[in-house]
PDB file of C-alpha atoms in Angstrom:
ATOM      1  CA  MET A 395     -11.003  -9.152  14.301  1.00 92.00           C
ATOM      2  CA  ARG A 396      -9.459  -6.857  16.928  1.00 90.00           C
ATOM      3  CA  ARG A 397      -5.953  -7.539  15.612  1.00 88.00           C
ATOM      4  CA  PHE A 398      -7.117  -6.817  12.070  1.00 91.00           C
ATOM      5  CA  VAL A 399      -8.548  -3.421  13.045  1.00 91.00           C
ATOM      6  CA  ARG A 400      -5.437  -2.601  15.089  1.00 88.00           C
ATOM      7  CA  GLY A 401      -3.173  -3.526  12.194  1.00 85.00           C
ATOM      8  CA  PHE A 402      -5.136  -2.222   9.223  1.00 86.00           C
ATOM      9  CA  GLY A 403      -7.508   0.464  10.544  1.00 85.00           C
ATOM     10  CA  PRO A 404      -9.292   2.534   9.459  1.00 89.00           C
ATOM     11  CA  VAL A 405     -11.465  -0.270   8.081  1.00 91.00           C
ATOM     12  CA  GLN A 406     -15.054  -1.415   7.674  1.00 94.00           C
ATOM     13  CA  LEU A 407     -16.707  -4.760   8.241  1.00 95.00           C
ATOM     14  CA  LYS A 408     -16.477  -5.546   4.509  1.00 94.00           C
ATOM     15  CA  ASP A 409     -12.685  -5.087   4.667  1.00 92.00           C
ATOM     16  CA  PHE A 410     -12.384  -7.606   7.478  1.00 93.00           C
ATOM     17  CA  CYS A 411     -14.634 -10.088   5.657  1.00 93.00           C
ATOM     18  CA  LYS A 412     -12.643  -9.757   2.421  1.00 89.00           C
ATOM     19  CA  TRP A 413      -9.383 -10.266   4.300  1.00 87.00           C
ATOM     20  CA  ALA A 414     -10.650 -13.159   6.430  1.00 89.00           C
ATOM     21  CA  GLY A 415     -12.592 -14.843   3.631  1.00 89.00           C
ATOM     22  CA  ILE A 416     -15.831 -15.034   5.595  1.00 92.00           C
ATOM     23  CA  SER A 417     -19.275 -13.648   4.926  1.00 93.00           C
ATOM     24  CA  VAL A 418     -20.639 -10.459   6.441  1.00 94.00           C
ATOM     25  CA  THR A 419     -23.506 -12.504   7.865  1.00 94.00           C
ATOM     26  CA  HIS A 420     -21.103 -14.606   9.944  1.00 94.00           C
ATOM     27  CA  ALA A 421     -19.052 -11.656  11.168  1.00 95.00           C
ATOM     28  CA  ARG A 422     -21.713  -8.980  11.778  1.00 95.00           C
ATOM     29  CA  SER A 423     -22.567  -9.808  15.407  1.00 95.00           C
ATOM     30  CA  THR A 424     -18.938 -10.031  16.509  1.00 95.00           C
ATOM     31  CA  TRP A 425     -18.174  -6.792  14.669  1.00 96.00           C
ATOM     32  CA  ALA A 426     -21.079  -5.059  16.447  1.00 96.00           C
ATOM     33  CA  ALA A 427     -19.764  -6.251  19.805  1.00 95.00           C
ATOM     34  CA  CYS A 428     -16.300  -4.810  19.052  1.00 94.00           C
ATOM     35  CA  VAL A 429     -17.383  -1.425  17.618  1.00 95.00           C
ATOM     36  CA  PRO A 430     -17.716   0.280  21.050  1.00 94.00           C
ATOM     37  CA  ASP A 431     -14.007  -0.372  21.662  1.00 92.00           C
ATOM     38  CA  TRP A 432     -12.927   1.356  18.427  1.00 94.00           C
ATOM     39  CA  GLN A 433     -12.863   4.941  17.296  1.00 91.00           C
ATOM     40  CA  PRO A 434     -15.012   5.889  14.295  1.00 92.00           C
ATOM     41  CA  VAL A 435     -13.432   7.761  11.387  1.00 88.00           C
ATOM     42  CA  ASN A 436     -15.627   9.417   8.781  1.00 87.00           C
ATOM     43  CA  TYR A 437     -14.305   9.235   5.229  1.00 83.00           C
ATOM     44  CA  ALA A 438     -16.199   9.768   1.964  1.00 83.00           C
ATOM     45  CA  ASP A 439     -19.596   9.604   3.698  1.00 88.00           C
ATOM     46  CA  GLU A 440     -18.732   6.252   5.290  1.00 89.00           C
ATOM     47  CA  THR A 441     -17.751   5.260   8.818  1.00 93.00           C
ATOM     48  CA  LEU A 442     -14.547   3.305   9.262  1.00 92.00           C
ATOM     49  CA  TYR A 443     -12.960   2.182  12.530  1.00 93.00           C
ATOM     50  CA  VAL A 444      -9.513   2.309  14.113  1.00 90.00           C
ATOM     51  CA  ALA A 445      -8.286   0.736  17.330  1.00 89.00           C
ATOM     52  CA  GLU A 446      -6.479   3.941  18.302  1.00 76.00           C
ATOM     53  CA  THR A 447      -5.765   7.241  16.663  1.00 62.00           C
ATOM     54  CA  THR A 448      -2.125   7.987  15.962  1.00 60.00           C
ATOM     55  CA  PRO A 449      -1.485  11.245  14.141  1.00 63.00           C
ATOM     56  CA  ILE A 450       0.487  10.857  10.934  1.00 60.00           C
ATOM     57  CA  PRO A 451       3.032  13.646  10.408  1.00 65.00           C
ATOM     58  CA  ALA A 452       2.054  15.893   7.497  1.00 63.00           C
ATOM     59  CA  ASP A 453       5.265  15.160   5.607  1.00 63.00           C
ATOM     60  CA  VAL A 454       4.967  11.358   5.675  1.00 60.00           C
ATOM     61  CA  LEU A 455       3.315  11.123   2.254  1.00 59.00           C
ATOM     62  CA  ALA A 456       3.539  14.649   0.851  1.00 62.00           C
ATOM     63  CA  GLN A 457       6.406  15.377  -1.535  1.00 64.00           C
ATOM     64  CA  ARG A 458       7.805  11.912  -1.090  1.00 84.00           C
ATOM     65  CA  VAL A 459       8.478   8.759  -3.078  1.00 88.00           C
ATOM     66  CA  ILE A 460       7.900   5.381  -1.455  1.00 87.00           C
ATOM     67  CA  LEU A 461       8.627   2.029  -3.144  1.00 89.00           C
ATOM     68  CA  ILE A 462       6.122  -0.574  -1.943  1.00 86.00           C
ATOM     69  CA  SER A 463       6.680  -4.319  -2.334  1.00 86.00           C
ATOM     70  CA  GLY A 464       4.253  -6.655  -4.057  1.00 80.00           C
ATOM     71  CA  PHE A 465       1.394  -8.007  -1.937  1.00 76.00           C
ATOM     72  CA  ASP A 466       1.808  -5.177   0.566  1.00 74.00           C
ATOM     73  CA  ALA A 467      -1.044  -4.988   3.080  1.00 69.00           C
ATOM     74  CA  THR A 468      -1.728  -1.381   2.061  1.00 69.00           C
ATOM     75  CA  LEU A 469      -3.962  -2.769  -0.687  1.00 71.00           C
ATOM     76  CA  THR A 470      -4.454  -6.449   0.056  1.00 70.00           C
ATOM     77  CA  ALA A 471      -6.295  -5.853   3.339  1.00 66.00           C
ATOM     78  CA  TYR A 472      -9.102  -3.709   1.928  1.00 68.00           C
ATOM     79  CA  ALA A 473     -12.217  -4.559  -0.073  1.00 68.00           C
ATOM     80  CA  ASP A 474     -12.253  -1.109  -1.731  1.00 70.00           C
ATOM     81  CA  LYS A 475      -8.867  -0.460  -3.322  1.00 66.00           C
ATOM     82  CA  ASN A 476      -9.704   3.018  -4.653  1.00 66.00           C
ATOM     83  CA  TRP A 477      -8.808   4.922  -1.485  1.00 63.00           C
ATOM     84  CA  LEU A 478      -5.136   5.040  -2.473  1.00 62.00           C
ATOM     85  CA  ALA A 479      -4.993   3.756  -6.019  1.00 60.00           C
ATOM     86  CA  THR A 480      -6.454   5.997  -8.675  1.00 59.00           C
ATOM     87  CA  THR A 481      -6.045   3.199 -11.208  1.00 63.00           C
ATOM     88  CA  PRO A 482      -5.960  -0.037  -9.181  1.00 62.00           C
ATOM     89  CA  ASP A 483      -6.568  -2.173 -12.272  1.00 69.00           C
ATOM     90  CA  LYS A 484      -2.996  -1.439 -13.406  1.00 76.00           C
ATOM     91  CA  LEU A 485      -1.552  -2.921 -10.226  1.00 79.00           C
ATOM     92  CA  TRP A 486      -2.658  -6.541 -10.595  1.00 77.00           C
ATOM     93  CA  THR A 487      -1.666  -9.036 -13.247  1.00 80.00           C
ATOM     94  CA  ARG A 488      -4.374 -11.077 -14.966  1.00 79.00           C
ATOM     95  CA  ASN A 489      -3.788 -13.930 -12.542  1.00 81.00           C
ATOM     96  CA  GLY A 490      -4.146 -11.739  -9.441  1.00 75.00           C
ATOM     97  CA  ILE A 491      -0.555 -10.940  -8.521  1.00 80.00           C
ATOM     98  CA  LEU A 492      -0.135  -7.503  -6.944  1.00 82.00           C
ATOM     99  CA  ASN A 493       2.903  -5.840  -8.506  1.00 86.00           C
ATOM    100  CA  PRO A 494       5.289  -3.713  -6.435  1.00 91.00           C
ATOM    101  CA  TYR A 495       4.207  -0.086  -6.781  1.00 89.00           C
ATOM    102  CA  VAL A 496       5.396   3.489  -6.351  1.00 90.00           C
ATOM    103  CA  ILE A 497       3.646   6.053  -4.168  1.00 87.00           C
ATOM    104  CA  ILE A 498       4.361   9.684  -5.066  1.00 87.00           C
ATOM    105  CA  ASP A 499       2.835  12.455  -2.964  1.00 82.00           C
ATOM    106  CA  GLY A 500       0.394  10.026  -1.373  1.00 77.00           C
ATOM    107  CA  GLN A 501      -0.945   8.490  -4.606  1.00 80.00           C
ATOM    108  CA  ILE A 502       0.038   5.329  -6.426  1.00 84.00           C
ATOM    109  CA  SER A 503       1.786   6.534  -9.555  1.00 89.00           C
ATOM    110  CA  GLY A 504       3.210   3.423 -11.179  1.00 90.00           C
ATOM    111  CA  THR A 505       4.720  -0.008 -10.711  1.00 91.00           C
ATOM    112  CA  TRP A 506       8.297  -1.193 -10.457  1.00 93.00           C
ATOM    113  CA  SER A 507      10.281  -4.386 -10.709  1.00 93.00           C
ATOM    114  CA  ALA A 508      13.813  -5.455  -9.897  1.00 95.00           C
ATOM    115  CA  GLN A 509      16.049  -8.003 -11.602  1.00 95.00           C
ATOM    116  CA  HIS A 510      18.884  -9.357  -9.492  1.00 95.00           C
ATOM    117  CA  SER A 511      22.253 -10.523 -10.779  1.00 95.00           C
ATOM    118  CA  ALA A 512      25.341 -11.472  -8.800  1.00 94.00           C
ATOM    119  CA  LYS A 513      26.551  -7.911  -8.197  1.00 96.00           C
ATOM    120  CA  GLN A 514      23.739  -5.555  -9.121  1.00 97.00           C
ATOM    121  CA  ILE A 515      20.006  -4.928  -9.267  1.00 96.00           C
ATOM    122  CA  ASP A 516      18.315  -3.476 -12.346  1.00 97.00           C
ATOM    123  CA  PHE A 517      15.189  -1.417 -11.635  1.00 96.00           C
ATOM    124  CA  HIS A 518      12.371  -0.959 -14.155  1.00 96.00           C
ATOM    125  CA  PHE A 519       9.421   1.402 -13.700  1.00 95.00           C
ATOM    126  CA  LYS A 520       6.067   1.769 -15.452  1.00 92.00           C
ATOM    127  CA  MET A 521       4.801   5.187 -14.409  1.00 92.00           C
ATOM    128  CA  TRP A 522       1.384   6.554 -15.361  1.00 87.00           C
ATOM    129  CA  THR A 523       1.951   9.990 -13.850  1.00 84.00           C
ATOM    130  CA  PRO A 524       4.748  12.394 -14.776  1.00 88.00           C
ATOM    131  CA  VAL A 525       7.911  12.250 -12.665  1.00 90.00           C
ATOM    132  CA  ASP A 526       9.659  15.571 -12.102  1.00 90.00           C
ATOM    133  CA  THR A 527      13.369  15.942 -11.333  1.00 91.00           C
ATOM    134  CA  ARG A 528      12.831  16.075  -7.554  1.00 88.00           C
ATOM    135  CA  MET A 529      10.835  12.832  -7.575  1.00 90.00           C
ATOM    136  CA  ARG A 530      13.298  11.128  -9.920  1.00 92.00           C
ATOM    137  CA  THR A 531      16.073  11.981  -7.458  1.00 93.00           C
ATOM    138  CA  GLN A 532      14.048  10.362  -4.683  1.00 93.00           C
ATOM    139  CA  ILE A 533      13.378   7.269  -6.831  1.00 94.00           C
ATOM    140  CA  VAL A 534      17.115   6.902  -7.435  1.00 95.00           C
ATOM    141  CA  ALA A 535      17.747   7.215  -3.677  1.00 93.00           C
ATOM    142  CA  GLU A 536      15.084   4.591  -2.858  1.00 93.00           C
ATOM    143  CA  CYS A 537      16.593   2.185  -5.397  1.00 95.00           C
ATOM    144  CA  ALA A 538      20.004   2.731  -3.806  1.00 95.00           C
ATOM    145  CA  ARG A 539      18.518   1.824  -0.397  1.00 92.00           C
ATOM    146  CA  VAL A 540      17.039  -1.397  -1.812  1.00 93.00           C
ATOM    147  CA  ALA A 541      20.335  -2.317  -3.489  1.00 95.00           C
ATOM    148  CA  GLU A 542      22.261  -1.562  -0.290  1.00 94.00           C
ATOM    149  CA  PHE A 543      19.949  -3.892   1.654  1.00 92.00           C
ATOM    150  CA  TYR A 544      20.893  -6.717  -0.729  1.00 92.00           C
ATOM    151  CA  GLU A 545      24.568  -5.644  -0.628  1.00 95.00           C
ATOM    152  CA  LYS A 546      24.530  -4.969  -4.366  1.00 96.00           C
ATOM    153  CA  ASN A 547      24.947  -1.983  -6.674  1.00 96.00           C
ATOM    154  CA  VAL A 548      22.251  -0.263  -8.695  1.00 96.00           C
ATOM    155  CA  GLY A 549      22.538  -1.317 -12.314  1.00 95.00           C
ATOM    156  CA  VAL A 550      20.036  -0.144 -14.902  1.00 93.00           C
ATOM    157  CA  LEU A 551      17.500   2.308 -13.558  1.00 92.00           C
ATOM    158  CA  ASP A 552      14.769   3.328 -15.995  1.00 89.00           C
ATOM    159  CA  ALA A 553      12.465   5.689 -14.129  1.00 74.00           C
TER     160      ALA A 553
END
């Protein structure tokens, strides 16, 4: 439980239970014993907990594009997915697979996929928010970083 809060905080008891696959009834007493060691964070009229407070620089999410892989803990570790995803239903397939997604200015704005061949990677995006020229330039740069990691070239890029 302590490692979960350290790794995924700010969280609530229901987040831990969803992640661990156990009932609130079984976890409540242990959670209550740990709460004094954590720092409370108030968000949307609810209290969440973190193991320590580390300030996030203001420019980390603002005016930035981030490509997130499928099954990233940003969404899989929380019971309530709406804190970051304005349309979380578009992120999962019918059989529960979390697609890779794009964060623009701190909000999930679409999904992406990559098809690998011997020498290149083709990138395909399904965006549900408009992408301006500045963000498109950042998407292209992020795709280049992914391709470089795999020691391949960027092929098709439909963003």
